[in-house]
Short mmCIF file of C-alpha atoms in Angstrom, two decimals:
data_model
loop_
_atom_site.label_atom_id
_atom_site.label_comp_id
_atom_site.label_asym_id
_atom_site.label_seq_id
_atom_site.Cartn_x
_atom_site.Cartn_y
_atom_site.Cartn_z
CA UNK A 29 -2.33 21.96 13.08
CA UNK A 30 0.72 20.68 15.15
CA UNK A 31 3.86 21.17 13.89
CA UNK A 32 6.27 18.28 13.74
CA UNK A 33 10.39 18.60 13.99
CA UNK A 34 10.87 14.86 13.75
CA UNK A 35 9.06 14.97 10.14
CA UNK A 36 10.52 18.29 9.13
CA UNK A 37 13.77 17.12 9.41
CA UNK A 38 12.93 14.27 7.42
CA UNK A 39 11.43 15.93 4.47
CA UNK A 40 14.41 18.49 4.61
CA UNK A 41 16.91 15.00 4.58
CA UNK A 42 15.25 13.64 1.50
CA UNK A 43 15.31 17.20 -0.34
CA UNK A 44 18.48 17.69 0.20
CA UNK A 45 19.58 14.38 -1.02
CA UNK A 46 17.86 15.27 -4.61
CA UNK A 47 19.41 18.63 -4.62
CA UNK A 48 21.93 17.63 -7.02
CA UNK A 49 19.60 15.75 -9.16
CA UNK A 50 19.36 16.43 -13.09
CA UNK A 51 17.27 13.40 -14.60
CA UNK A 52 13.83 14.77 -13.05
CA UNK A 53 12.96 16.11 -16.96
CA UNK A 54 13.78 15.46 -19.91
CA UNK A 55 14.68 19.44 -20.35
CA UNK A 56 17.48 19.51 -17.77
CA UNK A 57 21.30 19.78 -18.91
CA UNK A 58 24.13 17.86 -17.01
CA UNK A 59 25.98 20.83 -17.61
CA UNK A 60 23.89 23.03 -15.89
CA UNK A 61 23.18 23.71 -12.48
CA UNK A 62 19.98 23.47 -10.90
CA UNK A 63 18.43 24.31 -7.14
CA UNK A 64 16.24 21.23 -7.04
CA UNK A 65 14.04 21.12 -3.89
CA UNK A 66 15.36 24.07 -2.91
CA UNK A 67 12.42 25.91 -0.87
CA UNK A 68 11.70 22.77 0.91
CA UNK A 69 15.28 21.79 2.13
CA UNK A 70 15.69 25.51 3.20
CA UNK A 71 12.36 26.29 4.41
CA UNK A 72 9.62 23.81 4.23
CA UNK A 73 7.52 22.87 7.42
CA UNK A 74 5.28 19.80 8.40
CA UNK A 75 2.09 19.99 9.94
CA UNK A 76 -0.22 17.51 11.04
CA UNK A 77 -3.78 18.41 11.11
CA UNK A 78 -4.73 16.19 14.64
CA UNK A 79 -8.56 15.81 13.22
CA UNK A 80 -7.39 14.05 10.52
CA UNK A 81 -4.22 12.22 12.08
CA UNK A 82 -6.86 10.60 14.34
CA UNK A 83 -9.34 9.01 12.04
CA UNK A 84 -9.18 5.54 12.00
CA UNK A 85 -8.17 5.14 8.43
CA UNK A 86 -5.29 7.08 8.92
CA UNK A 87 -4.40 5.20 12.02
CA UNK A 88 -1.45 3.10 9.92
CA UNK A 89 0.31 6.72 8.47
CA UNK A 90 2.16 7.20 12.35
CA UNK A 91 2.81 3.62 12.57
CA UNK A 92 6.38 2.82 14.36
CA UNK A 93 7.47 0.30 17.15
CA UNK A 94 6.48 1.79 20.15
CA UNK A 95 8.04 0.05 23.16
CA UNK A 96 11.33 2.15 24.61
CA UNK A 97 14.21 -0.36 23.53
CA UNK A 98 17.03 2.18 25.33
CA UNK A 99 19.08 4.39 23.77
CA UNK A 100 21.66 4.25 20.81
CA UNK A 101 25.64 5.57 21.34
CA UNK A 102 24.23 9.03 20.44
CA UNK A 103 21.65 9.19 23.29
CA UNK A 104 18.75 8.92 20.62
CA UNK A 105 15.79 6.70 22.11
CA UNK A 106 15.51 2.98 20.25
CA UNK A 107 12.30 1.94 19.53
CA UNK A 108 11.34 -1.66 19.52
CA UNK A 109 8.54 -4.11 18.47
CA UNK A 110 6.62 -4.40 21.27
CA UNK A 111 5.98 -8.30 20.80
CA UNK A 112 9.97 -8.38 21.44
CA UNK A 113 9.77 -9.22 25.15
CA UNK A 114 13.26 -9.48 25.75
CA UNK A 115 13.92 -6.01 23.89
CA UNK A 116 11.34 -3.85 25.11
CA UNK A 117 12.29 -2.14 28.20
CA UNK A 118 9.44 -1.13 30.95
CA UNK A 119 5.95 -1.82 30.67
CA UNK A 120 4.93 -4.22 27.74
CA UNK A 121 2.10 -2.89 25.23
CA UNK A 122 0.02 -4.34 22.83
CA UNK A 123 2.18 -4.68 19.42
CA UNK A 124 1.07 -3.28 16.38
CA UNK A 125 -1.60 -5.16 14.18
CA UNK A 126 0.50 -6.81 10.94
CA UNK A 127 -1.73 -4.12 8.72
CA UNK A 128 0.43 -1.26 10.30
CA UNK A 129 3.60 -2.66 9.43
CA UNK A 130 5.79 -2.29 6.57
CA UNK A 131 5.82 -4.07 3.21
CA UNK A 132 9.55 -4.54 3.29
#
C-alpha cells in the first residue's frame, strides 16, 4: 500500500466540514453536541493498494487533467486538459478518453 497526502488531506477537508453536522439520524438533538467524523478528521489515513489502482477497470478512479498548466498565486501546480493546446505548458500528451471525465 502507498500512502497518499494529497487524498488524506482531502478526506480530512470533507470530515471536517460535517463535524458540526446534526441531521445524520433521526436520534440526534440540535441541542446537543456531537464529534461527528471525528477519528477521521483527526487521524484517518489513505492508502492505495497499487495492484488494484492499476487494473484497468479502475483506470477512471485517478482520473485528472494531466498536462502542467503553471502554477496558481500560491505556487500550487495547475493542471490542464491536455487537448487545451494553448494551456498546456511543455510536452503535449494524449488527453483523457471522455469515459474518464466527469459527469458535471
Amino acid at each position: 500500500f502507498v500512502y497518499s497526502e494529497y487524498l488524506t488531506g482531502e478526506m480530512r477537508s470533507m470530515a471536517i466540514k460535517d463535524q458540526q453536522r446534526k441531521d445524520l439520524t433521526l436520534d440526534m438533538k440540535k441541542d446537543h453536541l456531537y464529534f461527528v467524523g471525528q477519528h477521521l478528521y483527526l487521524s484517518g489515513q489513505v492508502f492505495i493498494n497499487p495492484m488494484v489502482a492499476s487494473l484497468p477497470e479502475h483506470a477512471h478512479l485517478f482520473a485528472e487533467h494531466g498536462c502542467f498548466g503553471g502554477k496558481d498565486d500560491k505556487g500550487q501546480k495547475i493542471h490542464v486538459d491536455c487537448s487545451h493546446a494553448k494551456h498546456a505548458k511543455g510536452e503535449m500528451l494524449t488527453p483523457l478518453p471522455e469515459s474518464f471525465k466527469p459527469l458535471t
